[in-house]
Structure formats: structure tokens, C-alpha cells
Amino acid sequence: MRELGIGLIGTGFMGRAHALAFRNVSAAFELPFTLRLAALADADPVRAQACATAWGFEQVHSDWQQLIDNPKVNLIAITTPNHLHYPMAMAALAAGKPVYCEKPLAVSLEQASAMHLAAKAAGVVTRVGYNYQHNPIIGLARDLIRNGELGEIISFQGEFSEDFMANPASPWSWRCEAGHAGGALADLGSHLLAMARYLLGDVEAVCADTQTVHRQRPATAGSPEQRSIAVDDQAHALLRFASGARGTFSSSWLKHGYKNHLSFEISGTQGTLAFDQERLNELRLCRVGEGGFQRLLAGPNLPGYAAFSPAPGHQLGYNELKTLEVHELIMALAGQGQNGTDFEQAFEVERLAAAIRLAAREQRWVNVREV
Amino acid sequence: MRELGIGLIGTGFMGRAHALAFRNVSAAFELPFTLRLAALADADPVRAQACATAWGFEQVHSDWQQLIDNPKVNLIAITTPNHLHYPMAMAALAAGKPVYCEKPLAVSLEQASAMHLAAKAAGVVTRVGYNYQHNPIIGLARDLIRNGELGEIISFQGEFSEDFMANPASPWSWRCEAGHAGGALADLGSHLLAMARYLLGDVEAVCADTQTVHRQRPATAGSPEQRSIAVDDQAHALLRFASGARGTFSSSWLKHGYKNHLSFEISGTQGTLAFDQERLNELRLCRVGEGGFQRLLAGPNLPGYAAFSPAPGHQLGYNELKTLEVHELIMALAGQGQNGTDFEQAFEVERLAAAIRLAAREQRWVNVREV
Amino acid sequence: MRELGIGLIGTGFMGRAHALAFRNVSAAFELPFTLRLAALADADPVRAQACATAWGFEQVHSDWQQLIDNPKVNLIAITTPNHLHYPMAMAALAAGKPVYCEKPLAVSLEQASAMHLAAKAAGVVTRVGYNYQHNPIIGLARDLIRNGELGEIISFQGEFSEDFMANPASPWSWRCEAGHAGGALADLGSHLLAMARYLLGDVEAVCADTQTVHRQRPATAGSPEQRSIAVDDQAHALLRFASGARGTFSSSWLKHGYKNHLSFEISGTQGTLAFDQERLNELRLCRVGEGGFQRLLAGPNLPGYAAFSPAPGHQLGYNELKTLEVHELIMALAGQGQNGTDFEQAFEVERLAAAIRLAAREQRWVNVREV
Amino acid sequence: MRELGIGLIGTGFMGRAHALAFRNVSAAFELPFTLRLAALADADPVRAQACATAWGFEQVHSDWQQLIDNPKVNLIAITTPNHLHYPMAMAALAAGKPVYCEKPLAVSLEQASAMHLAAKAAGVVTRVGYNYQHNPIIGLARDLIRNGELGEIISFQGEFSEDFMANPASPWSWRCEAGHAGGALADLGSHLLAMARYLLGDVEAVCADTQTVHRQRPATAGSPEQRSIAVDDQAHALLRFASGARGTFSSSWLKHGYKNHLSFEISGTQGTLAFDQERLNELRLCRVGEGGFQRLLAGPNLPGYAAFSPAPGHQLGYNELKTLEVHELIMALAGQGQNGTDFEQAFEVERLAAAIRLAAREQRWVNVREV
């Protein structure tokens, strides 16, 4: 069994989530590789060393290029701010190393396109962190759809809403800059678009409406200085899938009451299913002939779940979705990947989001291939 | 106190619902009139008499014009098939009598427009049976919105789905004919459009997508003969309200799992509320600073509820919404109406539905004033 | 078809509920009798007349004995305060007339026993107003149990909680007097005991605990004068059914958050069902082999529902349960009764409540036949 | 900073859960110790080595006494079958080492008592794996109760039901033996009793009823040989807390529809809260003056949650509760423990369960101090 040396760039929220996932995955699964937490990079060498100690990485770099060049590193995991995804991933691909990049793939469609083409040219495994897809109960939803248990799929209603920007006094951050992939559509909505594509395939055309409700926010918390905001606070769209299904899409970061409401309902000629990420271990399902919705709880009968618990109803958490994502990535490195979102698929998510923005700007239906 | 003679046309589901409501309203409320169930009309005189006996009407007519002309009749209630609303309402208005017509107002926008203008000219009270609006908990929602407790309203997500046509073997009926105001948008969606307007005011522009999934249905149950279907099985739209709020709209009669899922979520800068007609006595509410949604159950603190029960949580049923609608109508006849949907408002609902159809047909944004 | 003259005693909340039900029942159902609202009695003749006019009664009495003696009255409906149930029902039985009495049957077990024996001797139809049993979805629950679809029933968890006495400043009322059948156990709990018996049959033995939390309450709202309270604010019990099923029982009128939480869960070797009166049109059901609970919504496939609506999910209200109760009573008068709670069954409910009180007082298991 | 050498005995479900938790805890928290996965013991040396490699333990033992004696091991974690808890924990205490033992503490009250006294004599930190208590939202519930936000606590309704033995063809296992702490009460119910004590303190007296529904089960899956079963399939009890609160308790492993339904409702004079382990990130809360229950989702404002995610609504899983338990244990070893269940508290849980068994056997109220 070969060793796989992990090189992780970034020590923020997602950096730690990756570290936890890499630590867990070998305890949870039998792997085709021995994992080695080879190197951790952060511009701040003191922070890099503290995190490396806590998380079990062998070596630190304050220059990320050195991490990429480190011969002990076979896989590059990127968890830095969005605008750095492009240079880091391109460098990793140039070095011929597989890349595991946090979402969004990039801060512009041009970057995303270049990254996807570079990945294709490099011929290495790439993955983007749309971790919600790796939920075992989402796998069940996908299987039900693919196996035709809902019949022909005819409609999709999806919404991803949170409330973390609902307070107009919440200050400006990078999330308020289009150049950093900010706005409710890019920040939250892209997760839902990725999910819609993951479950139902390509979207052909969109019509949309976006809106900036709070056009100014304090420069910093409590500051009298105001900064202008141009990114969307909420976005609504109509979706036409290539399969013929139709639907609606909404995304907002102003919606009081929601913390992680990535939710959807998919309906076919033989049944309907519904999901809400705020109850990530549950699927609601009604098949033809049944009287009403049934609540299904995730259990060890679903692929992936049993790695964490032999008992149903014990519930996975957000971080375990990340571990499942890392597991799929590692299996892909051994040639046994399944359904992970690679740079090509992630580019298609960005393209779809760009089509929605164009449709909103020009107030017309846009064919996704236009952008 | 004057007497009010009720003349009811039609003895089907809605005929009986009206009869029950007129019977209940004087037991539930103190009224400015003494109600008299003066006359009942049905083309079938035997059925007319049987129903009159069961429901307590004094007299029957097999010719509806005679009912309208009957001097004991002061109010014309119309519950016949949709295509008869126009001639009956026009005749009643010509006779200078108030009209209470089931929804939809008419089977074409031209008819609806003529009816609204005739009502205006006649100067009598008119009402259309959008009974869901008379739910006390909808009154609470409206008050919360009007009083600014949700701040500035910024979004609306609405869906009205049922499953009663989900089976492709469900046969053709008048509901499958555009000329009878058939299709999911007209039959179900118009309730939701009326509700959206009731709560949030005028819709300015729409973009939409409609679809006929089952393009053929048996002519009658089990028949090998197939009839072509052209009306929509499902409709999706984007809505732009005059107030600036934006949102999504869906309607389907193919959605497994739903029986009466007229549902919406309205969100403002200070809070969010959510409602589902399948749990008509409940409102979910989250205001700024609260940790999550609260479930409110209707109780006697809400106008209307106390007429039926002095105790909270005892729950009103569908028929009591109809009684509340009749109560509002009677109060309007005494000059004390509140928020009932008159022919003008009902015309606006039809106009909005027509704009959605046009937007779907031409695949573009449509300003509602265009139609 | 014969006429049935209704004589109603009492014009409070339950008086009006009865009046509404008698008015509705002939519009909703085909009946074996023509109903006549023959007479209404209230000690206050002015109120009696006003209500008779509003509700459609032909005649009024200020002396209830005269109503009983009125030859046009064939059925005596009693909705007066609890301590009057005994003399009124005994007088009606003495006159050989059927009796429809609000719950509880009486204010002491001795009275209840005498009433049940008098009814047996008179040989007339009697009914007691445990209206929650007439809910079509409760009928479904009963059928599922009776037909063995849940296998052998092994457990019952029941709770009836409200919050209407939760505020210690809520003043004394007759509900605080044991001699008026006050206390949470008698006032609320008896509904749940009746339901448990209705669904699962006789309870053989009980053990219990009751508690008065607020031992004083203001004599009237806001008054500085305090009255001592001896009735239970909450009661808990273990139940052993004759069938072998075991379970728990709770009742409280101090429980914040609940308005009408008559709820239970019944589990058998083949499945589990759950119900909550706060969502009276729903049943949750999980049968062996199903992945989780299914939510069933009442619809016209259930006996009784179709009388009110041809469409599922339209929901019945509290008052319609009363109409269904009156319908069962009228059918019983025509020899076609089904499952209504007569004086014998109502006596058994009182006996069970008395056994619970005894078990709590003596802190021991009590066989229900002991009391 | 000192090193803490972990010695783990057992490699089953709970063995792996402990290993995952010890791996995660240093990535999730800043700790007062450097953790070292010093040694893993399993009677099967091949399995021991395979697990040690996968989980990162440095050394293996096939003899657990050697692990206890290993000088690199400072903490003994016991995850073996229940009947081995006693000898292993006693040996660890004899060696003066802290013990972290899975629940239940022992297979008899005598053992449990001896263990608790030995722990007291040894003066070392002990913990028992009642991991559900370490849920941040349970911490919120406890704080609400302790801070008086629900007023005086007056009632508790608790139920822990699953369905894993519902099928009578599910074969005999050690869980069916009283001598291995089998039965629904010991296996599931003890978690709920521990929780009740954790939140509301000592239980003073109990009355109870237990039942074996399926008195025979196949010796092994599909075998025609039957074994007699004497342990309880379900248990019901009344509880009287020392504080004066009263309540009900149920436990079953036969209840269709439930997978991990450790649920309770606690009500006080100022509010009610409700929890269900099947939705472990949620608390329902209604305080005096609020209209209904509010759903609260766990977030980083709650101690412990932020170690796993900076964002609310992202949800913890079962395994993270274990990590939180291990964190509390490690803090306790540094003299900063908070509310963990030590051997004394675990003995009290066993005593309470024994009192319930005695009350059921003798069909009488039992004071917990009697046993």
C-alpha cells in the first residue's frame, strides 16, 4: 500500500475542517493508501506551526509554492480565500499534482474555465468542496432519482437561505465583493446549483432576478464609515433542465430564521422527495400510492453512513460530510471515484451562476451555453 | 333589523359549502341583517328541491334568471361551473343586486374585465370566493406585514401544489379545458396569486414557465379513448411586486404528497413568516433577535376565531373559512366590509394569471399592465 | 320520515357548539329524521330568546323541566355547568327521553353510577360529548387497531396538556373545585382516558401521582383575596389495559406551549401510530417494514369527512367533530349507532379517573374494579 | 505541557468511536495535555494491530492487564462487553489510573457500588460514557433549567424508544441477558435516566411496570432453536424527583418508527422545553408570554459547538458528542471538569434502574434509597 502525502494550504475554518477530515478518514474507512499529513502552509509561520502541532502535520511552509514543490506532498488541498484558488490550483496542476480545492472554484468565469482546461490537460484528479453532496441521504435521493423510483422528474424547487447578513449593521467583508465571489448567489446559491446539477443534470436555460437590499454597510463592525455594496442579497431564478424538468431557485443571506436552509423538493411522475440541510440526516419521501410524506432517517444501510455508526438515527454532522468527501477523493486517486465534483463540473456550476447573473442583468431568459 | 334574502345558484360541492356557511353565519355572529335562505336554483328541479329541503331554502327555481328576479332575493350567490359565472353575474348586476361569485371570476380576461366594469357601474357590493384569505391566521399575517413587524418586505416564495391529477389515468374533465379556466395555474395557482396580492399588493412584472406533462388523458375513467390536453400541469414564475419585493411562484396538480399545499414564506428586513394551508391553523414566525421559528396556533385573540371557539388550539376547518367569508360579505352589505376580494380585485388576479401565461408563451418578462 | 325535536339546555360555549352542530348536521348528511330545533332553555329568558333567534330555535323555556316536558322535544341536550348534568339527565330519563349530555357525565362517581343505571333502566339512547372520538382520523386509528394492522397492541403513551392555568394569577373558577369535576385530570385528562378506552378498551389497573402546584389563586382576576386550591394541576399515571397493553398517562393545565395537546402514541408488534389534537386532521403512522413515520392527512376516503368536503387536505375543525358526534347520535336514535360513548361508557371513564385519584392518594396500584 | 498517554481496551463500535474522539479532540480544542495514542488492547492480536495502524495507536496488547500496567498509559478507556467493565475498571483503579468506561458502569448494582467506592478510594478521575449529555444543546437546556428560566420545574416526560428488537425473528444476543445488563431499561432506558438526573437531579421514588413481549427468540438469526428471554422489552415508570418535579418514563426497543428516540419534555412554571435525540441539534422552547414553541438550532454561541464549526445550523453528529465527552474528561484530568458523569453518578443511575426493576417486580412505589 502506497503512502499519500497531504499538503494543506490554509488554516482557517475550512483548513481545520480539511485537517479533521484527513485525520478521520483513515480511522473511518479502509483506504487504498496510507495517509501522511505531510505539510501545512500558512503565510504566518507561527500560526502554521501551532496548527501543524494541533492537527498532526509533519512540516510547515509559509510559502505555499514550497508546499506544492515539497516532494512528500502528493495531493494539494486549497482552503485559502477565494481569489487565491486560481494561482494555487494552477501551480499545483503545473506541478502535475492532484488538487482538492474549496468552493467556489474561482472568482471569475475566465479563471474557472482556465482551471478546468488546465486540469484536463494535466490529467490529474481534481475535486471541489461541494461537501453537501456527500451526505449519505443525498446519495439515497440521487439513487431514487437515477433508478426511476420517482418516475420522470418534472419539477425542482430549491432554496438556500441563511440570515447571517440580515442585520444591516453587519459590516462589509470580502463576501460583499463580486471580485471575491461574494453575494448570496455565489456564496450560498452555488451550493444549491451544484446540488441541482448533481441530482438532475445540466440546466439549459435560466431567467432570474437579483437584488441588493442593503446598499451600504459599515466598513467594520460599529464603524460610522459606510461602504457601498453591489453584490446581491437575494437571487431568484427559473430553471429549465436539459432533461425537461423545470423549477425555481432562491438564495438569500437576509432571511431571518434560517441558519443553513439548503433545501429542495424534487417531484416526478411517480413521487416527490424533499430535503433540508438544517436536518441533514432526514429525507421526506412520498411515492405514488402512499398517503403522505414519510420521514426517512439516515442509517447504516446507506453507503458511507456505516463508516461512522452501525446504528441508524445516530446522525452524522457537517464535518463527517467533509470526511466522506475526502474519502471519495482518495478513492478517486485510486481510480475508484464516484460522483465527486471535479474542476469541469465546478466550472459548469460557475457557468450556471454566471448565466443567472446575466439573465438578471438583462432581464431575459439566457441559455447557459451563451456564457 | 332588515332581512337579507339569499339566492343561491348551484348545488354542487361549492353550493353546499355556501349553504353551510349561510346557515352557520347567523349562529356564529351577531349580524346587521336577519338572513333568510330565500331561494335555491338548480337546472334539475328534483335535485333543487331535495337540496332546498336539506339545507333549509324556502323556494326553488330551475331557471336561474327567475331566482335573480325573485323579489325576496337580495343577494345572488353563484356556485355553478366557471363558464356560467359571467352570464349569471352580469344578469344579477343588471338587476342591481349584490353578487357573491365563486372563483375564478370568469373563464376569460375579457369576461372578467366586463364583469368588473359592470360591478363598478352598478355600484353594488361584489365578492369572489377566495376563502383562504378569511382565515384568522392569515389576518394575523396581514397585520404583521401591514404593521411593519417584518420590516420592509423583500421576498415571497409561494407554492400551491396538489396531487389530484398526478395519475396520468385520471381522466379528462372540464378542468382540462382552457375555456373553462382549467389548468393548474388557473385552478390552483389563482388562489395563491390572490393571496400574494392580498398580503403584499400589486405584482408589477412576471416571468414564467408552464408545462403540460401529460398531453393525453382518457376521455372518461378507464376509457381507451384519449383526449388531448393543452392546459398546464405545472407553472413556475418569478414575481416583482410594486412594493419592490421579489419572489417565486409555483403551482402543480401533479405533485405527489400534497393535498392542499397552498404555502408561502414572506420575508422582510425584520422577520420571516411561513404558512401552509395543510395546517391552516398555524403560522410560523421568526422575528429579528429570535433564535428560530415559532409555531403560532390560531386562538380567540384573532378576529373571527372567537366566533367559533373561545379556546385556542381548537382549530377551524375549511368550511368555517367560508363562513368567515360570508360574514365579511354581509358586513360589507352593511357598509362595514374589510378586505374582501371584490370584482375589481378578482379581475386583477385574472390579469396577473394572464400575464403569467403570456410570459410563459413568449418566454420573456411581462409587465402586468400589458395585458 | 319522522321529525326529531331537539331540546337544548344551556347557551354557553357548549350550548352554541351544540346549536351549530344540530344546524349543520342536516345539511351535511342525509338523516333518517327531519330535525326541528324545538326548544332552547336558559334560566335567563332574555338570553334564551336572543340565542333562540340567532340559532333558529322555535321556542324558549327559562325552566329546564318545562323543556324536558315539552311534547315537541324528543331529545334532551345538556350543556349546563357540570353539577347540573345529574338532575337534568335524571329528569330526562324519568321522562323516557334520550339524553345527549356534555362531558363529564357527573361531578361524582355516585352520580355517574346512578345515571348509568337509570339510563339502562329507561332503555333510551344516551350519549356523552367526547367529541374528539368522532374525528374521522381517529376512526382510521381505531380501524387500524381493530383490524390488527399494528399487530398486538403493546404500549400507549398519552398526554393531554394545555396552558390555560399556567399563570398563577389566573383566578379561581369552578374548574378549581373537586365538587364541580375540576382539576386537570377531570377537566382535560378525562378526554384522554375516554380516548384510550375508545381505542384500546378497558383499563384494568393504575398507579398514579397528582399534584397541586399553585395552592392559592386570586378569588377573581386581579383580586388580592386568595382562595385555596385543592384540585390537581397535573396528573401522571401508569395504565395496564385488560388487553395486556401498558402505558403512561399525563395531564396538565400548566404546560406552557400547549393549547389543546390531546396526544397519544400507540404501538403494536406491527406498527406505531401517533396523534395530536393540535393537528387534528393528521395521523402519523409507521408500519413494519416502512422506513419511518408517514403523515396521513384526513380525506373523503374516511367515513364522515366526505360530508364536509370532497377534497382531501381541506381539514375539519373542532365544530365539525361536534357535528359528527351529533350525526352518530341521530343514527343511534334510528338504531344505527356506532361507537358513541353512552352513559355506561362514560361511567367507566369516571371510574377510571376515580381509580387514578385513589391510586395517587394511597400511592399504590389500584384495580379499577375496586372503585 | 504534559503528555497524556491513552490506553484503549476494545476495538468494536465503541472502541472505534473512542479512537475517533481521541483523534479529533486535539484538532478541535486547545488542550492542557499533548495526547498520545499510547496503546490499544484486543484479545485478538491481529485485530489489535490492524486497528492500531488504522487509528494511529503506537503499541498493542492482547492482554488488557498489560495495557493497564503499561507506564506510557495514563488513562484507561474501556469499551469491552459490559461484564468486563468491572474487572478492568477495578484493575485500573488498583493501578491508580483514571478510568473512562463505557456505559453501563457494570452488570450488577453490587459491582457498580464496588466500582464507585473503589474510585472514591483511589481518588482518580472517572467518567462513564453517557455521551448524549455532552450535546451543546443539552448544555443549553441545563443552563435554562439551572438559571431558572423555566421557573420551578414541575414535570418531566421522557421516552427512549428504538425499534431494533421489534422483529420477533431478531435473534437472541447478550442484550437479552440480565447478567449482561440487557433489556430495554438497562440498554436504552439508562441513558434517559442519566439524562433526567443530569438535568433535574436526584429521583427520590419510582413506580414502574416492565414487560417481556417476545418471550422467545431464535438462538441465532434464522435458527429453529429458540431461547427463552426474561429481560424487559419495554418499561414504564412514574418518577418523583427530590426537587418536587414529577414525571413519566418509558423505554422500549420494540417501537416501530424510532431509531434513536431519546426524547423528553421538561416543564416549569415559566416555560417548557423539549428535545429528541433523533434531531440532536434542535431544542424546542416556549417561555411564558410566547405564543408557541420556538425551534432553536445549535450554533457556535453554545459552548463546545464552536470547536467544530463557526456557523450555526451546520450540525454536530453523534461522534462529535463523543469528542465533547472526551474533551470534558481531559479537562477534568487537568482539574477543570464540568458536569461529567463519574462512577458515583453512574452508580446512582444504576441504582435508579434497579429501583425501577424492584418497583415493577413488587408492583409498588419504591424509594430509590431502598436499593
Tab-separated table of N, CA and C in Angstrom, chain B residues 61-143:
chain	number	residue	atom	x	y	z
B	61	HIS	N	-85.889	27.265	-7.827
B	61	HIS	CA	-86.044	27.660	-9.230
B	61	HIS	C	-85.205	26.717	-10.079
B	62	SER	N	-85.768	26.302	-11.220
B	62	SER	CA	-84.902	25.548	-12.135
B	62	SER	C	-84.305	26.511	-13.172
B	63	ASP	N	-84.818	27.716	-13.225
B	63	ASP	CA	-84.295	28.747	-14.132
B	63	ASP	C	-83.614	29.817	-13.277
B	64	TRP	N	-82.308	29.947	-13.451
B	64	TRP	CA	-81.575	30.848	-12.566
B	64	TRP	C	-81.977	32.307	-12.727
B	65	GLN	N	-82.444	32.657	-13.926
B	65	GLN	CA	-82.864	34.044	-14.132
B	65	GLN	C	-84.042	34.378	-13.203
B	66	GLN	N	-84.888	33.386	-13.011
B	66	GLN	CA	-86.023	33.615	-12.104
B	66	GLN	C	-85.555	33.860	-10.671
B	67	LEU	N	-84.554	33.140	-10.284
B	67	LEU	CA	-84.001	33.381	-8.937
B	67	LEU	C	-83.492	34.820	-8.833
B	68	ILE	N	-82.790	35.251	-9.872
B	68	ILE	CA	-82.273	36.630	-9.837
B	68	ILE	C	-83.423	37.632	-9.755
B	69	ASP	N	-84.489	37.334	-10.450
B	69	ASP	CA	-85.617	38.266	-10.473
B	69	ASP	C	-86.502	38.168	-9.238
B	70	ASN	N	-86.348	37.088	-8.492
B	70	ASN	CA	-87.186	36.862	-7.306
B	70	ASN	C	-87.040	38.029	-6.331
B	71	PRO	N	-88.131	38.740	-6.040
B	71	PRO	CA	-88.017	39.944	-5.201
B	71	PRO	C	-87.584	39.631	-3.771
B	72	LYS	N	-87.724	38.386	-3.329
B	72	LYS	CA	-87.276	38.044	-1.967
B	72	LYS	C	-85.761	37.862	-1.904
B	73	VAL	N	-85.167	37.810	-3.060
B	73	VAL	CA	-83.719	37.582	-3.110
B	73	VAL	C	-82.979	38.922	-3.207
B	74	ASN	N	-82.107	39.187	-2.201
B	74	ASN	CA	-81.348	40.439	-2.190
B	74	ASN	C	-79.875	40.246	-2.509
B	75	LEU	N	-79.442	39.001	-2.513
B	75	LEU	CA	-78.027	38.703	-2.735
B	75	LEU	C	-77.947	37.453	-3.587
B	76	ILE	N	-77.137	37.508	-4.662
B	76	ILE	CA	-77.022	36.373	-5.575
B	76	ILE	C	-75.691	35.668	-5.322
B	77	ALA	N	-75.780	34.412	-4.940
B	77	ALA	CA	-74.560	33.619	-4.731
B	77	ALA	C	-74.432	32.622	-5.878
B	78	ILE	N	-73.296	32.645	-6.560
B	78	ILE	CA	-73.103	31.852	-7.773
B	78	ILE	C	-72.043	30.776	-7.537
B	79	THR	N	-72.450	29.522	-7.674
B	79	THR	CA	-71.519	28.406	-7.434
B	79	THR	C	-71.570	27.397	-8.583
B	80	THR	N	-71.959	27.857	-9.739
B	80	THR	CA	-72.080	26.982	-10.913
B	80	THR	C	-70.721	26.805	-11.590
B	81	PRO	N	-70.657	25.923	-12.602
B	81	PRO	CA	-69.404	25.803	-13.358
B	81	PRO	C	-68.926	27.168	-13.856
B	82	ASN	N	-67.596	27.252	-14.005
B	82	ASN	CA	-66.949	28.550	-14.241
B	82	ASN	C	-67.511	29.338	-15.426
B	83	HIS	N	-67.880	28.653	-16.513
B	83	HIS	CA	-68.294	29.384	-17.706
B	83	HIS	C	-69.649	30.062	-17.500
B	84	LEU	N	-70.360	29.704	-16.449
B	84	LEU	CA	-71.656	30.353	-16.184
B	84	LEU	C	-71.539	31.567	-15.270
B	85	HIS	N	-70.363	31.778	-14.704
B	85	HIS	CA	-70.221	32.929	-13.801
B	85	HIS	C	-70.552	34.240	-14.523
B	86	TYR	N	-70.063	34.337	-15.750
B	86	TYR	CA	-70.239	35.594	-16.483
B	86	TYR	C	-71.711	35.924	-16.730
B	87	PRO	N	-72.488	35.046	-17.397
B	87	PRO	CA	-73.878	35.440	-17.657
B	87	PRO	C	-74.676	35.664	-16.372
B	88	MET	N	-74.425	34.831	-15.375
B	88	MET	CA	-75.215	34.970	-14.140
B	88	MET	C	-74.880	36.261	-13.404
B	89	ALA	N	-73.583	36.533	-13.270
B	89	ALA	CA	-73.189	37.743	-12.553
B	89	ALA	C	-73.651	38.985	-13.309
B	90	MET	N	-73.533	38.957	-14.644
B	90	MET	CA	-73.965	40.118	-15.422
B	90	MET	C	-75.469	40.341	-15.259
B	91	ALA	N	-76.225	39.264	-15.248
B	91	ALA	CA	-77.681	39.393	-15.053
B	91	ALA	C	-78.000	39.944	-13.673
B	92	ALA	N	-77.280	39.461	-12.665
B	92	ALA	CA	-77.528	39.955	-11.310
B	92	ALA	C	-77.188	41.437	-11.209
B	93	LEU	N	-76.060	41.823	-11.800
B	93	LEU	CA	-75.662	43.231	-11.768
B	93	LEU	C	-76.683	44.081	-12.519
B	94	ALA	N	-77.160	43.544	-13.623
B	94	ALA	CA	-78.187	44.261	-14.391
B	94	ALA	C	-79.426	44.488	-13.544
B	95	ALA	N	-79.694	43.514	-12.663
B	95	ALA	CA	-80.847	43.652	-11.765
B	95	ALA	C	-80.506	44.495	-10.536
B	96	GLY	N	-79.273	44.985	-10.485
B	96	GLY	CA	-78.887	45.859	-9.366
B	96	GLY	C	-78.686	45.124	-8.059
B	97	LYS	N	-78.423	43.815	-8.156
B	97	LYS	CA	-78.271	43.042	-6.922
B	97	LYS	C	-76.802	42.717	-6.655
B	98	PRO	N	-76.417	42.717	-5.368
B	98	PRO	CA	-75.056	42.321	-4.984
B	98	PRO	C	-74.775	40.886	-5.402
B	99	VAL	N	-73.522	40.609	-5.722
B	99	VAL	CA	-73.148	39.279	-6.212
B	99	VAL	C	-71.996	38.717	-5.404
B	100	TYR	N	-72.150	37.448	-5.079
B	100	TYR	CA	-71.102	36.692	-4.386
B	100	TYR	C	-70.809	35.502	-5.284
B	101	CYS	N	-69.675	35.562	-5.992
B	101	CYS	CA	-69.382	34.591	-7.040
B	101	CYS	C	-68.187	33.728	-6.639
B	102	GLU	N	-68.302	32.454	-6.912
B	102	GLU	CA	-67.142	31.590	-6.658
B	102	GLU	C	-65.994	31.980	-7.587
B	103	LYS	N	-64.792	31.648	-7.177
B	103	LYS	CA	-63.633	31.868	-8.038
B	103	LYS	C	-63.566	30.757	-9.063
B	104	PRO	N	-62.990	30.934	-10.234
B	104	PRO	CA	-62.457	32.203	-10.712
B	104	PRO	C	-63.602	33.103	-11.170
B	105	LEU	N	-63.305	34.380	-11.263
B	105	LEU	CA	-64.344	35.326	-11.652
B	105	LEU	C	-64.956	34.915	-12.987
B	106	ALA	N	-64.111	34.492	-13.950
B	106	ALA	CA	-64.628	34.212	-15.286
B	106	ALA	C	-63.675	33.283	-16.007
B	107	VAL	N	-64.049	32.912	-17.237
B	107	VAL	CA	-63.195	31.999	-17.994
B	107	VAL	C	-62.327	32.720	-19.034
B	108	SER	N	-62.446	34.055	-19.098
B	108	SER	CA	-61.534	34.812	-19.953
B	108	SER	C	-61.314	36.175	-19.327
B	109	LEU	N	-60.181	36.763	-19.692
B	109	LEU	CA	-59.874	38.078	-19.133
B	109	LEU	C	-60.887	39.114	-19.621
B	110	GLU	N	-61.379	38.935	-20.834
B	110	GLU	CA	-62.380	39.852	-21.371
B	110	GLU	C	-63.640	39.811	-20.504
B	111	GLN	N	-64.110	38.612	-20.224
B	111	GLN	CA	-65.272	38.486	-19.346
B	111	GLN	C	-65.006	39.146	-17.987
B	112	ALA	N	-63.854	38.828	-17.422
B	112	ALA	CA	-63.536	39.354	-16.093
B	112	ALA	C	-63.542	40.880	-16.103
B	113	SER	N	-62.980	41.434	-17.163
B	113	SER	CA	-62.935	42.885	-17.265
B	113	SER	C	-64.339	43.474	-17.365
B	114	ALA	N	-65.153	42.852	-18.196
B	114	ALA	CA	-66.536	43.335	-18.354
B	114	ALA	C	-67.293	43.243	-17.029
B	115	MET	N	-67.065	42.177	-16.302
B	115	MET	CA	-67.770	41.993	-15.026
B	115	MET	C	-67.338	43.046	-14.008
B	116	HIS	N	-66.060	43.298	-13.964
B	116	HIS	CA	-65.561	44.290	-13.002
B	116	HIS	C	-66.101	45.672	-13.351
B	117	LEU	N	-66.162	45.993	-14.646
B	117	LEU	CA	-66.688	47.310	-15.041
B	117	LEU	C	-68.187	47.397	-14.775
B	118	ALA	N	-68.887	46.298	-15.036
B	118	ALA	CA	-70.334	46.286	-14.765
B	118	ALA	C	-70.610	46.450	-13.278
B	119	ALA	N	-69.777	45.817	-12.448
B	119	ALA	CA	-69.953	45.936	-10.995
B	119	ALA	C	-69.740	47.372	-10.561
B	120	LYS	N	-68.696	47.991	-11.129
B	120	LYS	CA	-68.392	49.384	-10.813
B	120	LYS	C	-69.589	50.272	-11.183
B	121	ALA	N	-70.112	50.023	-12.377
B	121	ALA	CA	-71.252	50.819	-12.850
B	121	ALA	C	-72.478	50.597	-11.976
B	122	ALA	N	-72.690	49.336	-11.561
B	122	ALA	CA	-73.881	49.025	-10.761
B	122	ALA	C	-73.779	49.580	-9.352
B	123	GLY	N	-72.551	49.733	-8.878
B	123	GLY	CA	-72.362	50.295	-7.537
B	123	GLY	C	-72.817	49.379	-6.413
B	124	VAL	N	-72.862	48.094	-6.671
B	124	VAL	CA	-73.266	47.156	-5.608
B	124	VAL	C	-72.035	46.430	-5.066
B	125	VAL	N	-72.248	45.830	-3.927
B	125	VAL	CA	-71.179	45.022	-3.333
B	125	VAL	C	-70.983	43.758	-4.166
B	126	THR	N	-69.730	43.444	-4.454
B	126	THR	CA	-69.409	42.167	-5.095
B	126	THR	C	-68.307	41.481	-4.293
B	127	ARG	N	-68.334	40.178	-4.323
B	127	ARG	CA	-67.295	39.409	-3.658
B	127	ARG	C	-67.031	38.143	-4.464
B	128	VAL	N	-65.764	37.708	-4.427
B	128	VAL	CA	-65.376	36.468	-5.088
B	128	VAL	C	-64.750	35.546	-4.034
B	129	GLY	N	-65.033	34.253	-4.167
B	129	GLY	CA	-64.762	33.300	-3.088
B	129	GLY	C	-63.321	32.860	-2.904
B	130	TYR	N	-62.442	33.802	-2.643
B	130	TYR	CA	-61.075	33.433	-2.279
B	130	TYR	C	-61.020	33.233	-0.769
B	131	ASN	N	-61.665	32.151	-0.352
B	131	ASN	CA	-61.948	31.980	1.075
B	131	ASN	C	-60.708	31.808	1.937
B	132	TYR	N	-59.593	31.362	1.354
B	132	TYR	CA	-58.403	31.164	2.192
B	132	TYR	C	-57.953	32.457	2.863
B	133	GLN	N	-58.290	33.587	2.242
B	133	GLN	CA	-57.900	34.878	2.815
B	133	GLN	C	-58.615	35.186	4.126
B	134	HIS	N	-59.718	34.506	4.373
B	134	HIS	CA	-60.511	34.855	5.547
B	134	HIS	C	-60.106	34.080	6.789
B	135	ASN	N	-59.099	33.272	6.649
B	135	ASN	CA	-58.519	32.538	7.763
B	135	ASN	C	-57.981	33.544	8.795
B	136	PRO	N	-58.394	33.429	10.049
B	136	PRO	CA	-57.905	34.393	11.050
B	136	PRO	C	-56.381	34.464	11.114
B	137	ILE	N	-55.710	33.350	10.867
B	137	ILE	CA	-54.251	33.384	10.973
B	137	ILE	C	-53.632	34.076	9.758
B	138	ILE	N	-54.361	34.086	8.652
B	138	ILE	CA	-53.934	34.902	7.516
B	138	ILE	C	-54.142	36.380	7.864
B	139	GLY	N	-55.200	36.650	8.592
B	139	GLY	CA	-55.400	38.021	9.076
B	139	GLY	C	-54.241	38.471	9.947
B	140	LEU	N	-53.763	37.554	10.795
B	140	LEU	CA	-52.598	37.877	11.619
B	140	LEU	C	-51.377	38.154	10.741
B	141	ALA	N	-51.177	37.299	9.731
B	141	ALA	CA	-50.042	37.507	8.820
B	141	ALA	C	-50.137	38.883	8.168
B	142	ARG	N	-51.337	39.213	7.711
B	142	ARG	CA	-51.533	40.504	7.045
B	142	ARG	C	-51.255	41.665	7.992
B	143	ASP	N	-51.731	41.522	9.234
B	143	ASP	CA	-51.483	42.586	10.205
B	143	ASP	C	-49.992	42.736	10.498
